[in-house]
CSV table of C-alpha atoms in Angstrom, one decimal:
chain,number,residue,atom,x,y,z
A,855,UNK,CA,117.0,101.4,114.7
A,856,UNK,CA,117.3,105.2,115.5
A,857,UNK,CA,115.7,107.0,112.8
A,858,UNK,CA,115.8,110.9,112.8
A,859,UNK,CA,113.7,113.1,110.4
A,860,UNK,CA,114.5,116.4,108.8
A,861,UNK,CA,111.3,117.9,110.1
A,862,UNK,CA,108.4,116.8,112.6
A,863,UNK,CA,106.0,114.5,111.8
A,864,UNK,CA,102.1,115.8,111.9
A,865,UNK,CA,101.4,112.9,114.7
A,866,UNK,CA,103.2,110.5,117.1
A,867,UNK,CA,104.6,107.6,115.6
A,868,UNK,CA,102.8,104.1,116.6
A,869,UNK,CA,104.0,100.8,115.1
A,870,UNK,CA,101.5,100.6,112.6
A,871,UNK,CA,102.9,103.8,110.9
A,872,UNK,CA,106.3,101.6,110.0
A,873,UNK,CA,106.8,98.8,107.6
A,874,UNK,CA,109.9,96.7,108.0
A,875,UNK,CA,110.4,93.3,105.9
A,876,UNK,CA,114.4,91.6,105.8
A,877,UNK,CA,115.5,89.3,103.5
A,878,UNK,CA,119.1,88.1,102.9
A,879,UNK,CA,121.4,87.6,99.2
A,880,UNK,CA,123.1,84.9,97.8
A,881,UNK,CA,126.8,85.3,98.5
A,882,UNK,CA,128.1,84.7,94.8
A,883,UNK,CA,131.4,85.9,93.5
A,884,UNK,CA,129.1,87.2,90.6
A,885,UNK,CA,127.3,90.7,91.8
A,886,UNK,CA,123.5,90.6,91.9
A,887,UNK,CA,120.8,87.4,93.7
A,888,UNK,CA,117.3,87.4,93.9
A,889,UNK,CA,115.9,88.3,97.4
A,890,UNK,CA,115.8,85.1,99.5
A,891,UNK,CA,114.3,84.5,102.9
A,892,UNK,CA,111.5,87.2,103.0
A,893,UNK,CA,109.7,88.2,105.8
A,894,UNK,CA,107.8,90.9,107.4
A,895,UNK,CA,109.3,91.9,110.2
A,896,UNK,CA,107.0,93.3,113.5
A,897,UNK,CA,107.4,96.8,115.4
A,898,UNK,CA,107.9,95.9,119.0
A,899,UNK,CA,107.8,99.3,120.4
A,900,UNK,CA,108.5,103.1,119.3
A,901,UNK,CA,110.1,105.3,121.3
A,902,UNK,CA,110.4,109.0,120.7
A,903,UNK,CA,114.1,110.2,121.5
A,904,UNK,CA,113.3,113.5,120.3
A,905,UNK,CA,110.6,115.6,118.2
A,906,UNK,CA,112.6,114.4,115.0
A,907,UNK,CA,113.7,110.8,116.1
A,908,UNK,CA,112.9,107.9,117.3
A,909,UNK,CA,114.1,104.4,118.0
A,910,UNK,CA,112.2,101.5,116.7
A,911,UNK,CA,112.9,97.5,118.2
A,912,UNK,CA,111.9,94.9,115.6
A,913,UNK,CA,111.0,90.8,116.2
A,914,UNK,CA,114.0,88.9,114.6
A,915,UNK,CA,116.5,91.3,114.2
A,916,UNK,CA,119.4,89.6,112.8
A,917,UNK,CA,122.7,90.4,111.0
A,918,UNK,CA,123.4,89.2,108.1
A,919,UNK,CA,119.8,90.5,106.7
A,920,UNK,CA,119.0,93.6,104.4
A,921,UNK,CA,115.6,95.6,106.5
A,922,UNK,CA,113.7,97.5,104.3
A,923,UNK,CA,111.7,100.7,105.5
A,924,UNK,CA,108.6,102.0,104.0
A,925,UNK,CA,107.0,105.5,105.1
A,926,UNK,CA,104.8,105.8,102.6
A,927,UNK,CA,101.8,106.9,105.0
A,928,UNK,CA,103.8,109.7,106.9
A,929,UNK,CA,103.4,113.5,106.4
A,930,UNK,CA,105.7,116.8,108.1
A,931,UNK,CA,104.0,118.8,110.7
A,932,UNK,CA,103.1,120.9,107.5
A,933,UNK,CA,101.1,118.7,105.8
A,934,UNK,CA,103.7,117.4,103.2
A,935,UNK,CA,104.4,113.5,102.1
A,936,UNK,CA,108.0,112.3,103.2
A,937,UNK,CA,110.2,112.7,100.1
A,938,UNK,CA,112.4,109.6,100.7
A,939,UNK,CA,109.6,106.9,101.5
A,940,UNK,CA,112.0,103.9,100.6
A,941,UNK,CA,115.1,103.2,102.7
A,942,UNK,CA,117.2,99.8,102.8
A,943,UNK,CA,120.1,99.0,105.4
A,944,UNK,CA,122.2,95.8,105.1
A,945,UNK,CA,122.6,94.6,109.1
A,946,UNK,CA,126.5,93.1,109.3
A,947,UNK,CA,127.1,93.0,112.8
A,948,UNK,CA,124.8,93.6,115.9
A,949,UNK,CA,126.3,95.3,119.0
């Protein structure tokens, strides 16, 4: 994952700082499943592109999974809480 911020963090990102867990959906004609398959998926390494971005590698990356990201813990350079803590991306295809 490359993840870029709207404005620097107050520290240097370490894996602890980022909580990934997947899990997949049924594929039903119908719209909605319950989750299926969770897990909690480890950091393998941060890497800092940039003072706003950073690329993340995760254990069992796979596609056909939905990752969920929680930043709950970070802050901006100023001091403030992240305003989107919460973010979800559906994996189809891996290059």
């Amino acid at each position: 994952f490359k993840i870029t911020f709207t404005r620097e963090l107050e520290r240097e990102l370490a894996a602890k700082d980022l909580k990934f867990k997947s899990f997949t959906y049924q594929s039903k004609w119908t719209y909605g499943s319950p989750q299926e398959n969770r897990i909690d998926n480890k950091v393998e390494s941060v890497r800092r592109l940039s003072p706003k971005t950073v690329e993340v590698t995760l254990d069992r990356f796979k596609p056909g999974r939905v990752y969920q990201l929680d930043l709950e813990e970070l802050k901006s350079k100023e001091g403030d809480k992240i305003q989107n803590q919460l973010f979800y991306y559906t994996a189809n295809q891996l290059p």
